[in-house]
Amino acid sequence: MISTIRELIGADTVFDLTLTVLIVVIAVLLVITIILGLAVLLLRYKNYLTARRLNRLEDQWSALIFTAIDSGTGELPAQTIKRNRQRLFLQYLMRYARRLQGEEFAIIRQLAQPYLPILLERSWHENPEDRARSLQIIGRFGFQDYSDYLVDALDDQSPMIVMIAAAALAGTKYPQYINPILAAIAHFEQWNVSYLAALLARFGPEGAESLRRTLIDATAPLHIRIAGAAALATIRDLSAGDLALDLLLKTADPELQAAALRLLQTVGRQTHLAGIRQFATAPEFMVRANACAALGRIGTDTDIDYLRRGLDDPSNWVAFHAAHGLLNLGDRTTLQNVAESAHARSELARQILAEN
Amino acid sequence: MTIIIRILQILVENLNYLVLFYFLALNLFYLITTIFAFFALRVYARRLKAINVEELITTAGAPPITLLAPAYNEEATCVESVRALLALNYPEYEIIVINDGSADNTMSRLTEAFDLQPAARVPMAEIPSATIKGLYRSQHQPNLWAIDKANGGKADALNAGLKFCRTPLFCAMDADSILERDALIRIVRPFLEDARTIAAGGIIRIVNDCTIKAGTLMEIRLPRNIWAKFQVLEYLRAFLSGRMGWSALDATLIISGAFGMFKRPAVVEVGGYATDTVGEDMELVVRLHRRFREQRIPYKISFVPDPVAWTECPESTKILGRQRDRWQRGLFEVLTRHRIMFLNPRYGRIGLLAYPYFYLLEMLGPAIEMPGYVAFLVALIMGTVSVPFIIAFFMAAFIFGVALSVFSVALEELTFRRYPRTIDLLKLFMLAVVENFGYRQLTIYWRMHGFISALRKVQGWGKMERKGFKTETST
């Protein structure tokens, strides 16, 4: 082909031959482009037909679901959903169930039961995204019967699958799953700690014991201990106060110190104040800021002096928490004096007073 | 005389070869990023189907966000834009609109619409900015704040907002843009999945002639204006093929100023936005790369293709020309300022791949392409080029471009399908062909102008006129 084109356009040097090759390559690209353009148009038409078919199916399914909810049975006539549509049906139920709770949700779950096995048949042979989708449905509708699959998924190579399995198991609030989850997410040191903490907190007070163990376990990864502390704070586990103080006094890691102080803000008691006060002058501003926040939250009149000194701190964050703390402890006078003076934090004091 | 003609011939001939090489190199880069983008988008689209992003984030520790929206002479669109921001679907966020010394009624429109009243608030970071005249808080929207300040440019306005930001993440955007309702939920994902993420950019789409109701986009369609139509295609190519591809190569060098999310401490640490360039968005990203690479701190900067900011684009050649001139100046200023990164292995694939690409092909591109067209015409008239060269030049300069534009439209249709009308899809394909014969050369002319302005150290943004969004009540 190249020689024909070369002859046609009169290419007679090596350079011209190179140009000819270039022309052929771009021409091939053009042909691919035309084919791609046509394929895209066909795809648009196919998508249109698929959407129309799906809309029709969903209308039918919607009517079936209404009937099932109205009758309160949660049963569909046998073979109502053809085998090749069962997966779509489950995905539809999943979307439908997002808006439901209580008895209505129980009916939807019952409707899904006969079709869940199809997800197991196929889920382990498909790409991680499809498997993740299946796991979500299993977690939502079939937890009781398929919990082993979810626990196995915690060992999956795909982080997305592990997270979805962890979220599904955490949603059950059964404490036996918290340890496998803690072990699984130990490898996820790059994930956002607040996200992991929220996941762990979903177990509620039932998961507190495991979280407390993790908090004091010096061999556990740092991000898990920090997430554990945040989760304990979320569930307001009062028993964690002593452990948090112990951790605060023993660890040299500023991130862990800050995490322990944040936990103490929520679950600390007056017996912890002496320990916390030591950190109001820590070298790292985030530790000082969290110490001031803790003193402001659970402190006594003795701590007002610490917080007043916090107002002079070079860090805006420390001063901010100190000012809030003074207000919490009822020392409006100091804030008013600062607000009316030429103090560097006068504007901050005015803001805190105005906000409250 | 003959010698002069001969020298001219040699010059023209060599320039033609250079331009041919330039077209090939540029389009090959586009092709490579498009291929990477294709695979990355395929995985991304599958992931989107696999998980319910909203459920995952709203139930699990979504970090609070501050939206920084600088506004300069935005009286036509600012109220509608802020309404859209207030309607966003995200658990905890604050909006700070920064009126950058507008000469029109931007501030009074905002005050009237949202009952803004003076309020006290202290800055949390030491970043310089022009004089702040007042801070205001909405009386019925407690998460809406406004800063009224002396004019200092967009970067200065963002710095003013950044000073008052208290949340771990902030989103920089234009006050004349409309964020889709779940845009924040989607753009925050990289920060949750990888704590090393310090910045992420979303996609910008053109809102001209789309219909908006109560801050929400109701109807998406191609604009009627031809210049706006061309820009739709350009944006698709730039974001879906370009930025997605560079992100897949882990070499994101630009996050659009119209919609980007950043870790506040990282940006505060590098000193906020640079106020002495019109390319402040790119400059910040390059500076973040530089700082984190130099200090050997692991980090990630990525592009997320589905959080959308809809923005109004220029519909006249005058304004469009100014915009492109400014973009080229910004690019020039940023790339010359950080030229130490050019082909420097210390900066990894940013220094060895992305930076040289932007420097040689995007920054110097117009200075090669523009004279190249002239040289090609001269050579044609003088009859000094062979037929194979003419065909190869045409193929490399035009047909390759058509192919790449069609690929971008195909990427859009294979993934997000935001233009539901088939006629719009057909028009996009047609535009992919047409834009290579006239529009592209026009943009090169504007960019060349910008390149020369940058060499002459011209400053300033140039005036941008807005016609306002098309709202459902006005149709």
mmCIF file of C-alpha atoms in Angstrom, chain A:
data_model
loop_
_atom_site.group_PDB
_atom_site.id
_atom_site.type_symbol
_atom_site.label_atom_id
_atom_site.label_comp_id
_atom_site.label_asym_id
_atom_site.label_seq_id
_atom_site.Cartn_x
_atom_site.Cartn_y
_atom_site.Cartn_z
ATOM 1 C CA MET A 1 0.000 0.000 0.000
ATOM 2 C CA ILE A 2 2.821 2.358 0.902
ATOM 3 C CA SER A 3 4.513 1.845 -2.479
ATOM 4 C CA THR A 4 1.228 2.566 -4.306
ATOM 5 C CA ILE A 5 0.727 5.767 -2.354
ATOM 6 C CA ARG A 6 4.400 6.642 -2.832
ATOM 7 C CA GLU A 7 3.980 6.243 -6.590
ATOM 8 C CA LEU A 8 0.730 8.152 -6.569
ATOM 9 C CA ILE A 9 2.113 11.208 -4.814
ATOM 10 C CA GLY A 10 5.511 11.065 -6.462
ATOM 11 C CA ALA A 11 7.649 10.331 -3.401
ATOM 12 C CA ASP A 12 11.145 9.484 -4.586
ATOM 13 C CA THR A 13 13.577 10.146 -1.695
ATOM 14 C CA VAL A 14 14.077 8.494 1.694
ATOM 15 C CA PHE A 15 12.585 11.579 3.303
ATOM 16 C CA ASP A 16 9.566 11.375 1.045
ATOM 17 C CA LEU A 17 9.251 7.697 1.956
ATOM 18 C CA THR A 18 9.204 8.660 5.660
ATOM 19 C CA LEU A 19 6.517 11.205 4.905
ATOM 20 C CA THR A 20 4.556 8.564 3.035
ATOM 21 C CA VAL A 21 4.667 6.260 6.051
ATOM 22 C CA LEU A 22 3.472 9.159 8.171
ATOM 23 C CA ILE A 23 0.600 9.844 5.776
ATOM 24 C CA VAL A 24 -0.435 6.184 5.871
ATOM 25 C CA VAL A 25 -0.319 6.086 9.676
ATOM 26 C CA ILE A 26 -2.465 9.210 10.015
ATOM 27 C CA ALA A 27 -4.827 7.912 7.329
ATOM 28 C CA VAL A 28 -5.225 4.707 9.340
ATOM 29 C CA LEU A 29 -5.899 6.849 12.388
ATOM 30 C CA LEU A 30 -8.539 8.713 10.406
ATOM 31 C CA VAL A 31 -10.209 5.455 9.421
ATOM 32 C CA ILE A 32 -10.178 4.363 13.078
ATOM 33 C CA THR A 33 -11.684 7.742 13.991
ATOM 34 C CA ILE A 34 -14.518 7.330 11.486
ATOM 35 C CA ILE A 35 -15.217 3.804 12.736
ATOM 36 C CA LEU A 36 -15.113 5.048 16.342
ATOM 37 C CA GLY A 37 -17.499 7.894 15.507
ATOM 38 C CA LEU A 38 -19.963 5.471 13.945
ATOM 39 C CA ALA A 39 -19.556 3.072 16.880
ATOM 40 C CA VAL A 40 -20.322 5.881 19.301
ATOM 41 C CA LEU A 41 -23.508 6.737 17.416
ATOM 42 C CA LEU A 42 -24.546 3.083 17.461
ATOM 43 C CA LEU A 43 -23.734 2.941 21.160
ATOM 44 C CA ARG A 44 -25.957 5.956 21.752
ATOM 45 C CA TYR A 45 -28.799 4.150 19.987
ATOM 46 C CA LYS A 46 -28.150 0.943 21.925
ATOM 47 C CA ASN A 47 -28.101 2.874 25.217
ATOM 48 C CA TYR A 48 -31.374 4.492 24.270
ATOM 49 C CA LEU A 49 -32.972 1.102 23.628
ATOM 50 C CA THR A 50 -31.499 -0.345 26.834
ATOM 51 C CA ALA A 51 -32.761 2.591 28.886
ATOM 52 C CA ARG A 52 -36.225 2.233 27.372
ATOM 53 C CA ARG A 53 -36.277 -1.493 28.139
ATOM 54 C CA LEU A 54 -35.021 -0.889 31.660
ATOM 55 C CA ASN A 55 -37.629 1.801 32.279
ATOM 56 C CA ARG A 56 -40.360 -0.600 31.221
ATOM 57 C CA LEU A 57 -38.968 -3.313 33.491
ATOM 58 C CA GLU A 58 -38.647 -0.925 36.400
ATOM 59 C CA ASP A 59 -42.244 0.196 35.963
ATOM 60 C CA GLN A 60 -43.317 -3.430 36.191
ATOM 61 C CA TRP A 61 -41.100 -4.077 39.204
ATOM 62 C CA SER A 62 -42.323 -0.947 40.918
ATOM 63 C CA ALA A 63 -45.907 -2.182 40.618
ATOM 64 C CA LEU A 64 -44.876 -5.583 42.011
ATOM 65 C CA ILE A 65 -43.132 -3.976 44.952
ATOM 66 C CA PHE A 66 -46.132 -1.812 45.757
ATOM 67 C CA THR A 67 -48.331 -4.892 45.727
ATOM 68 C CA ALA A 68 -45.929 -6.762 47.991
ATOM 69 C CA ILE A 69 -45.706 -3.845 50.430
ATOM 70 C CA ASP A 70 -49.474 -3.363 50.435
ATOM 71 C CA SER A 71 -50.127 -7.036 51.086
ATOM 72 C CA GLY A 72 -47.291 -7.150 53.632
ATOM 73 C CA THR A 73 -46.169 -10.554 52.378
ATOM 74 C CA GLY A 74 -42.827 -9.800 50.763
ATOM 75 C CA GLU A 75 -43.348 -12.616 48.298
ATOM 76 C CA LEU A 76 -43.530 -12.609 44.547
ATOM 77 C CA PRO A 77 -45.107 -15.333 42.447
ATOM 78 C CA ALA A 78 -42.539 -17.966 41.453
ATOM 79 C CA GLN A 79 -40.435 -17.189 38.365
ATOM 80 C CA THR A 80 -41.650 -13.603 38.331
ATOM 81 C CA ILE A 81 -38.174 -12.359 37.527
ATOM 82 C CA LYS A 82 -36.425 -14.148 34.682
ATOM 83 C CA ARG A 83 -32.952 -15.429 35.463
ATOM 84 C CA ASN A 84 -31.163 -13.001 33.120
ATOM 85 C CA ARG A 85 -32.900 -10.067 34.807
ATOM 86 C CA GLN A 86 -32.378 -11.081 38.412
ATOM 87 C CA ARG A 87 -29.182 -9.106 38.812
ATOM 88 C CA LEU A 88 -30.853 -5.979 37.436
ATOM 89 C CA PHE A 89 -33.800 -6.586 39.734
ATOM 90 C CA LEU A 90 -31.524 -6.740 42.767
ATOM 91 C CA GLN A 91 -29.814 -3.516 41.727
ATOM 92 C CA TYR A 92 -33.226 -1.902 41.384
ATOM 93 C CA LEU A 93 -34.245 -3.138 44.839
ATOM 94 C CA MET A 94 -31.012 -1.755 46.223
ATOM 95 C CA ARG A 95 -31.799 1.714 44.853
ATOM 96 C CA TYR A 96 -35.400 1.429 45.971
ATOM 97 C CA ALA A 97 -34.448 0.372 49.497
ATOM 98 C CA ARG A 98 -32.309 3.472 50.085
ATOM 99 C CA ARG A 99 -35.411 5.444 50.910
ATOM 100 C CA LEU A 100 -37.016 2.787 53.124
ATOM 101 C CA GLN A 101 -36.738 1.670 56.721
ATOM 102 C CA GLY A 102 -38.523 -0.601 59.166
ATOM 103 C CA GLU A 103 -41.225 -2.935 57.912
ATOM 104 C CA GLU A 104 -41.114 -1.672 54.355
ATOM 105 C CA PHE A 105 -37.399 -2.338 54.163
ATOM 106 C CA ALA A 106 -37.938 -5.819 55.629
ATOM 107 C CA ILE A 107 -40.352 -6.585 52.797
ATOM 108 C CA ILE A 108 -37.859 -5.419 50.186
ATOM 109 C CA ARG A 109 -35.201 -7.576 51.808
ATOM 110 C CA GLN A 110 -37.547 -10.532 51.699
ATOM 111 C CA LEU A 111 -38.221 -9.885 48.016
ATOM 112 C CA ALA A 112 -34.482 -9.950 47.319
ATOM 113 C CA GLN A 113 -33.755 -13.225 49.133
ATOM 114 C CA PRO A 114 -34.541 -15.743 46.361
ATOM 115 C CA TYR A 115 -32.279 -13.950 43.907
ATOM 116 C CA LEU A 116 -29.205 -13.312 46.041
ATOM 117 C CA PRO A 117 -27.449 -16.607 45.118
ATOM 118 C CA ILE A 118 -26.940 -15.297 41.584
ATOM 119 C CA LEU A 119 -24.563 -12.675 42.970
ATOM 120 C CA LEU A 120 -22.462 -15.350 44.634
ATOM 121 C CA GLU A 121 -22.286 -17.431 41.478
ATOM 122 C CA ARG A 122 -20.863 -14.640 39.460
ATOM 123 C CA SER A 123 -19.312 -12.249 41.896
ATOM 124 C CA TRP A 124 -15.937 -13.940 42.280
ATOM 125 C CA HIS A 125 -15.272 -14.176 38.557
ATOM 126 C CA GLU A 126 -15.809 -10.573 37.623
ATOM 127 C CA ASN A 127 -13.843 -7.360 37.941
ATOM 128 C CA PRO A 128 -13.462 -5.789 41.402
ATOM 129 C CA GLU A 129 -16.046 -3.115 40.656
ATOM 130 C CA ASP A 130 -18.767 -5.654 39.790
ATOM 131 C CA ARG A 131 -17.855 -7.713 42.831
ATOM 132 C CA ALA A 132 -18.036 -4.601 44.986
ATOM 133 C CA ARG A 133 -21.505 -3.913 43.658
ATOM 134 C CA SER A 134 -22.595 -7.465 44.457
ATOM 135 C CA LEU A 135 -21.117 -7.255 47.934
ATOM 136 C CA GLN A 136 -23.063 -4.089 48.643
ATOM 137 C CA ILE A 137 -26.293 -5.820 47.733
ATOM 138 C CA ILE A 138 -25.413 -8.905 49.783
ATOM 139 C CA GLY A 139 -24.451 -6.700 52.733
ATOM 140 C CA ARG A 140 -27.760 -4.850 52.548
ATOM 141 C CA PHE A 141 -30.168 -7.710 51.935
ATOM 142 C CA GLY A 142 -28.483 -10.965 52.807
ATOM 143 C CA PHE A 143 -26.240 -10.351 55.731
ATOM 144 C CA GLN A 144 -27.635 -13.106 57.959
ATOM 145 C CA ASP A 145 -27.134 -15.863 55.418
ATOM 146 C CA TYR A 146 -24.014 -14.615 53.693
ATOM 147 C CA SER A 147 -21.913 -13.015 56.436
ATOM 148 C CA ASP A 148 -19.048 -15.448 55.694
ATOM 149 C CA TYR A 149 -18.700 -13.992 52.216
ATOM 150 C CA LEU A 150 -18.396 -10.527 53.633
ATOM 151 C CA VAL A 151 -15.797 -11.625 56.183
ATOM 152 C CA ASP A 152 -13.825 -13.399 53.419
ATOM 153 C CA ALA A 153 -13.973 -10.219 51.347
ATOM 154 C CA LEU A 154 -11.965 -8.433 54.053
ATOM 155 C CA ASP A 155 -8.939 -10.335 52.722
ATOM 156 C CA ASP A 156 -9.534 -9.253 49.133
ATOM 157 C CA GLN A 157 -6.743 -7.682 47.070
ATOM 158 C CA SER A 158 -8.967 -4.760 46.076
ATOM 159 C CA PRO A 159 -9.115 -1.963 48.704
ATOM 160 C CA MET A 160 -12.555 -0.992 47.420
ATOM 161 C CA ILE A 161 -13.939 -4.462 48.123
ATOM 162 C CA VAL A 162 -12.372 -4.519 51.585
ATOM 163 C CA MET A 163 -13.926 -1.139 52.382
ATOM 164 C CA ILE A 164 -17.358 -2.133 51.151
ATOM 165 C CA ALA A 165 -17.215 -5.393 53.103
ATOM 166 C CA ALA A 166 -16.027 -3.494 56.181
ATOM 167 C CA ALA A 167 -18.832 -0.934 55.833
ATOM 168 C CA ALA A 168 -21.417 -3.713 55.422
ATOM 169 C CA LEU A 169 -20.131 -5.583 58.479
ATOM 170 C CA ALA A 170 -19.868 -2.408 60.553
ATOM 171 C CA GLY A 171 -23.460 -1.589 59.668
ATOM 172 C CA THR A 172 -24.595 -4.801 61.382
ATOM 173 C CA LYS A 173 -23.225 -3.556 64.752
ATOM 174 C CA TYR A 174 -22.251 -7.162 65.654
ATOM 175 C CA PRO A 175 -19.083 -6.755 67.739
ATOM 176 C CA GLN A 176 -17.547 -10.023 66.528
ATOM 177 C CA TYR A 177 -16.701 -8.319 63.247
ATOM 178 C CA ILE A 178 -14.740 -5.389 64.614
ATOM 179 C CA ASN A 179 -11.482 -7.317 65.086
ATOM 180 C CA PRO A 180 -11.392 -8.698 61.516
ATOM 181 C CA ILE A 181 -12.128 -5.168 60.299
ATOM 182 C CA LEU A 182 -9.353 -3.656 62.411
ATOM 183 C CA ALA A 183 -6.964 -6.273 61.016
ATOM 184 C CA ALA A 184 -8.080 -5.596 57.445
ATOM 185 C CA ILE A 185 -7.851 -1.818 57.576
ATOM 186 C CA ALA A 186 -4.444 -1.947 59.250
ATOM 187 C CA HIS A 187 -3.020 -2.119 55.715
ATOM 188 C CA PHE A 188 -4.871 1.048 54.701
ATOM 189 C CA GLU A 189 -2.551 3.584 56.251
ATOM 190 C CA GLN A 190 -3.228 5.984 53.372
ATOM 191 C CA TRP A 191 -6.958 6.211 54.028
ATOM 192 C CA ASN A 192 -8.350 9.244 55.768
ATOM 193 C CA VAL A 193 -8.376 8.660 59.532
ATOM 194 C CA SER A 194 -11.752 10.363 60.053
ATOM 195 C CA TYR A 195 -13.256 8.057 57.466
ATOM 196 C CA LEU A 196 -11.869 4.968 59.225
ATOM 197 C CA ALA A 197 -13.002 6.344 62.592
ATOM 198 C CA ALA A 198 -16.550 6.854 61.319
ATOM 199 C CA LEU A 199 -16.535 3.287 60.022
ATOM 200 C CA LEU A 200 -15.408 1.897 63.385
ATOM 201 C CA ALA A 201 -17.851 4.074 65.312
ATOM 202 C CA ARG A 202 -20.752 2.429 63.479
ATOM 203 C CA PHE A 203 -20.405 -0.537 65.861
ATOM 204 C CA GLY A 204 -21.484 1.758 68.681
ATOM 205 C CA PRO A 205 -20.773 0.876 72.330
ATOM 206 C CA GLU A 206 -20.576 -2.830 71.388
ATOM 207 C CA GLY A 207 -17.271 -2.204 69.654
ATOM 208 C CA ALA A 208 -15.736 -0.111 72.435
ATOM 209 C CA GLU A 209 -13.782 -2.908 74.096
ATOM 210 C CA SER A 210 -11.866 -3.786 70.931
ATOM 211 C CA LEU A 211 -11.224 -0.135 70.220
ATOM 212 C CA ARG A 212 -9.851 0.396 73.722
ATOM 213 C CA ARG A 213 -7.511 -2.564 73.268
ATOM 214 C CA THR A 214 -6.290 -1.134 69.970
ATOM 215 C CA LEU A 215 -5.766 2.284 71.512
ATOM 216 C CA ILE A 216 -3.272 0.994 74.054
ATOM 217 C CA ASP A 217 -1.677 -1.590 71.783
ATOM 218 C CA ALA A 218 1.775 -0.149 71.039
ATOM 219 C CA THR A 219 2.237 -2.656 68.189
ATOM 220 C CA ALA A 220 -0.900 -1.509 66.322
ATOM 221 C CA PRO A 221 -0.359 0.855 63.363
ATOM 222 C CA LEU A 222 -0.487 4.528 64.276
ATOM 223 C CA HIS A 223 -3.389 5.381 61.951
ATOM 224 C CA ILE A 224 -5.528 2.617 63.471
ATOM 225 C CA ARG A 225 -4.839 3.846 67.000
ATOM 226 C CA ILE A 226 -5.724 7.423 65.999
ATOM 227 C CA ALA A 227 -8.878 6.224 64.226
ATOM 228 C CA GLY A 228 -9.732 4.110 67.277
ATOM 229 C CA ALA A 229 -9.397 7.143 69.561
ATOM 230 C CA ALA A 230 -11.660 9.185 67.297
ATOM 231 C CA ALA A 231 -14.218 6.355 67.173
ATOM 232 C CA LEU A 232 -14.208 6.088 70.988
ATOM 233 C CA ALA A 233 -14.810 9.836 71.149
ATOM 234 C CA THR A 234 -17.726 9.527 68.730
ATOM 235 C CA ILE A 235 -19.405 6.816 70.805
ATOM 236 C CA ARG A 236 -18.525 8.714 74.013
ATOM 237 C CA ASP A 237 -16.940 5.718 75.712
ATOM 238 C CA LEU A 238 -16.387 6.989 79.234
ATOM 239 C CA SER A 239 -14.221 3.981 80.125
ATOM 240 C CA ALA A 240 -11.633 5.159 77.595
ATOM 241 C CA GLY A 241 -10.738 8.283 79.618
ATOM 242 C CA ASP A 242 -8.092 6.667 81.837
ATOM 243 C CA LEU A 243 -6.571 4.837 78.878
ATOM 244 C CA ALA A 244 -6.416 8.061 76.884
ATOM 245 C CA LEU A 245 -4.605 9.824 79.711
ATOM 246 C CA ASP A 246 -2.210 6.925 80.112
ATOM 247 C CA LEU A 247 -1.495 6.999 76.376
ATOM 248 C CA LEU A 248 -1.065 10.783 76.451
ATOM 249 C CA LEU A 249 1.542 10.582 79.173
ATOM 250 C CA LYS A 250 3.449 7.657 77.678
ATOM 251 C CA THR A 251 3.570 8.366 73.953
ATOM 252 C CA ALA A 252 6.059 10.735 72.360
ATOM 253 C CA ASP A 253 4.175 10.900 69.068
ATOM 254 C CA PRO A 254 2.463 14.308 68.711
ATOM 255 C CA GLU A 255 -0.270 12.918 66.440
ATOM 256 C CA LEU A 256 -1.165 10.294 69.017
ATOM 257 C CA GLN A 257 -0.986 12.889 71.791
ATOM 258 C CA ALA A 258 -3.403 15.094 69.845
ATOM 259 C CA ALA A 259 -5.719 12.099 69.283
ATOM 260 C CA ALA A 260 -5.663 11.254 73.016
ATOM 261 C CA LEU A 261 -6.436 14.882 73.878
ATOM 262 C CA ARG A 262 -9.348 14.948 71.432
ATOM 263 C CA LEU A 263 -10.694 11.811 73.116
ATOM 264 C CA LEU A 264 -10.268 13.405 76.536
ATOM 265 C CA GLN A 265 -12.251 16.447 75.380
ATOM 266 C CA THR A 266 -15.239 14.111 75.129
ATOM 267 C CA VAL A 267 -14.708 11.475 77.816
ATOM 268 C CA GLY A 268 -12.202 13.104 80.179
ATOM 269 C CA ARG A 269 -12.904 13.826 83.845
ATOM 270 C CA GLN A 270 -11.490 16.248 86.374
ATOM 271 C CA THR A 271 -9.010 13.606 87.535
ATOM 272 C CA HIS A 272 -7.411 13.812 84.087
ATOM 273 C CA LEU A 273 -6.872 17.564 84.172
ATOM 274 C CA ALA A 274 -3.439 17.521 85.800
ATOM 275 C CA GLY A 275 -2.114 15.340 82.980
ATOM 276 C CA ILE A 276 -3.726 17.446 80.286
ATOM 277 C CA ARG A 277 -2.321 20.702 81.687
ATOM 278 C CA GLN A 278 1.251 19.492 81.016
ATOM 279 C CA PHE A 279 0.480 19.598 77.309
ATOM 280 C CA ALA A 280 -0.771 23.187 77.242
ATOM 281 C CA THR A 281 2.865 24.173 76.669
ATOM 282 C CA ALA A 282 3.861 21.324 74.324
ATOM 283 C CA PRO A 283 6.185 22.242 71.455
ATOM 284 C CA GLU A 284 3.692 21.273 68.686
ATOM 285 C CA PHE A 285 0.867 23.735 68.169
ATOM 286 C CA MET A 286 -1.692 21.015 67.383
ATOM 287 C CA VAL A 287 -0.996 19.389 70.774
ATOM 288 C CA ARG A 288 -1.282 22.734 72.582
ATOM 289 C CA ALA A 289 -4.489 23.548 70.689
ATOM 290 C CA ASN A 290 -6.073 20.224 71.614
ATOM 291 C CA ALA A 291 -4.920 20.581 75.224
ATOM 292 C CA CYS A 292 -6.604 24.014 75.412
ATOM 293 C CA ALA A 293 -9.739 22.575 73.817
ATOM 294 C CA ALA A 294 -9.790 19.769 76.413
ATOM 295 C CA LEU A 295 -9.203 22.155 79.322
ATOM 296 C CA GLY A 296 -11.923 24.439 77.991
ATOM 297 C CA ARG A 297 -14.340 21.548 77.789
ATOM 298 C CA ILE A 298 -13.730 19.646 81.055
ATOM 299 C CA GLY A 299 -11.593 22.100 83.043
ATOM 300 C CA THR A 300 -12.247 24.007 86.249
ATOM 301 C CA ASP A 301 -11.509 27.536 87.444
ATOM 302 C CA THR A 302 -7.870 26.483 87.920
ATOM 303 C CA ASP A 303 -7.590 26.077 84.140
ATOM 304 C CA ILE A 304 -8.638 29.615 83.349
ATOM 305 C CA ASP A 305 -5.041 30.777 83.850
ATOM 306 C CA TYR A 306 -3.789 28.186 81.368
ATOM 307 C CA LEU A 307 -6.359 29.343 78.845
ATOM 308 C CA ARG A 308 -5.539 33.003 79.394
ATOM 309 C CA ARG A 309 -1.921 32.155 78.597
ATOM 310 C CA GLY A 310 -3.241 30.297 75.531
ATOM 311 C CA LEU A 311 -4.602 33.605 74.227
ATOM 312 C CA ASP A 312 -0.997 34.849 73.986
ATOM 313 C CA ASP A 313 0.131 31.776 72.057
ATOM 314 C CA PRO A 314 1.686 32.559 68.671
ATOM 315 C CA SER A 315 -0.569 29.961 67.006
ATOM 316 C CA ASN A 316 -3.994 31.209 65.901
ATOM 317 C CA TRP A 317 -5.400 27.750 66.526
ATOM 318 C CA VAL A 318 -4.229 27.602 70.138
ATOM 319 C CA ALA A 319 -5.627 31.079 70.781
ATOM 320 C CA PHE A 320 -8.891 30.134 69.103
ATOM 321 C CA HIS A 321 -9.407 27.059 71.314
ATOM 322 C CA ALA A 322 -8.262 28.965 74.390
ATOM 323 C CA ALA A 323 -10.821 31.705 73.731
ATOM 324 C CA HIS A 324 -13.582 29.174 73.247
ATOM 325 C CA GLY A 325 -12.429 27.443 76.418
ATOM 326 C CA LEU A 326 -12.618 30.660 78.439
ATOM 327 C CA LEU A 327 -16.165 31.173 77.266
ATOM 328 C CA ASN A 328 -17.094 27.572 78.134
ATOM 329 C CA LEU A 329 -15.673 28.031 81.633
ATOM 330 C CA GLY A 330 -17.727 31.189 82.046
ATOM 331 C CA ASP A 331 -14.840 33.698 81.978
ATOM 332 C CA ARG A 332 -16.509 36.299 79.766
ATOM 333 C CA THR A 333 -14.752 39.062 81.694
ATOM 334 C CA THR A 334 -11.313 38.124 80.374
ATOM 335 C CA LEU A 335 -12.674 37.959 76.853
ATOM 336 C CA GLN A 336 -14.407 41.320 77.233
ATOM 337 C CA ASN A 337 -11.236 42.919 78.598
ATOM 338 C CA VAL A 338 -9.196 41.518 75.731
ATOM 339 C CA ALA A 339 -11.852 42.585 73.235
ATOM 340 C CA GLU A 340 -11.746 46.174 74.474
ATOM 341 C CA SER A 341 -7.960 46.344 74.676
ATOM 342 C CA ALA A 342 -5.192 46.616 72.089
ATOM 343 C CA HIS A 343 -4.358 42.933 72.666
ATOM 344 C CA ALA A 344 -3.337 40.989 69.558
ATOM 345 C CA ARG A 345 -6.322 38.698 70.131
ATOM 346 C CA SER A 346 -8.893 41.440 70.659
ATOM 347 C CA GLU A 347 -10.598 40.647 67.356
ATOM 348 C CA LEU A 348 -10.748 36.967 68.276
ATOM 349 C CA ALA A 349 -12.291 37.803 71.637
ATOM 350 C CA ARG A 350 -14.892 39.991 69.913
ATOM 351 C CA GLN A 351 -15.685 37.174 67.512
ATOM 352 C CA ILE A 352 -16.120 34.568 70.245
ATOM 353 C CA LEU A 353 -18.307 36.919 72.299
ATOM 354 C CA ALA A 354 -20.402 37.847 69.260
ATOM 355 C CA GLU A 355 -20.893 34.228 68.226
ATOM 356 C CA ASN A 356 -22.203 33.344 71.659
#
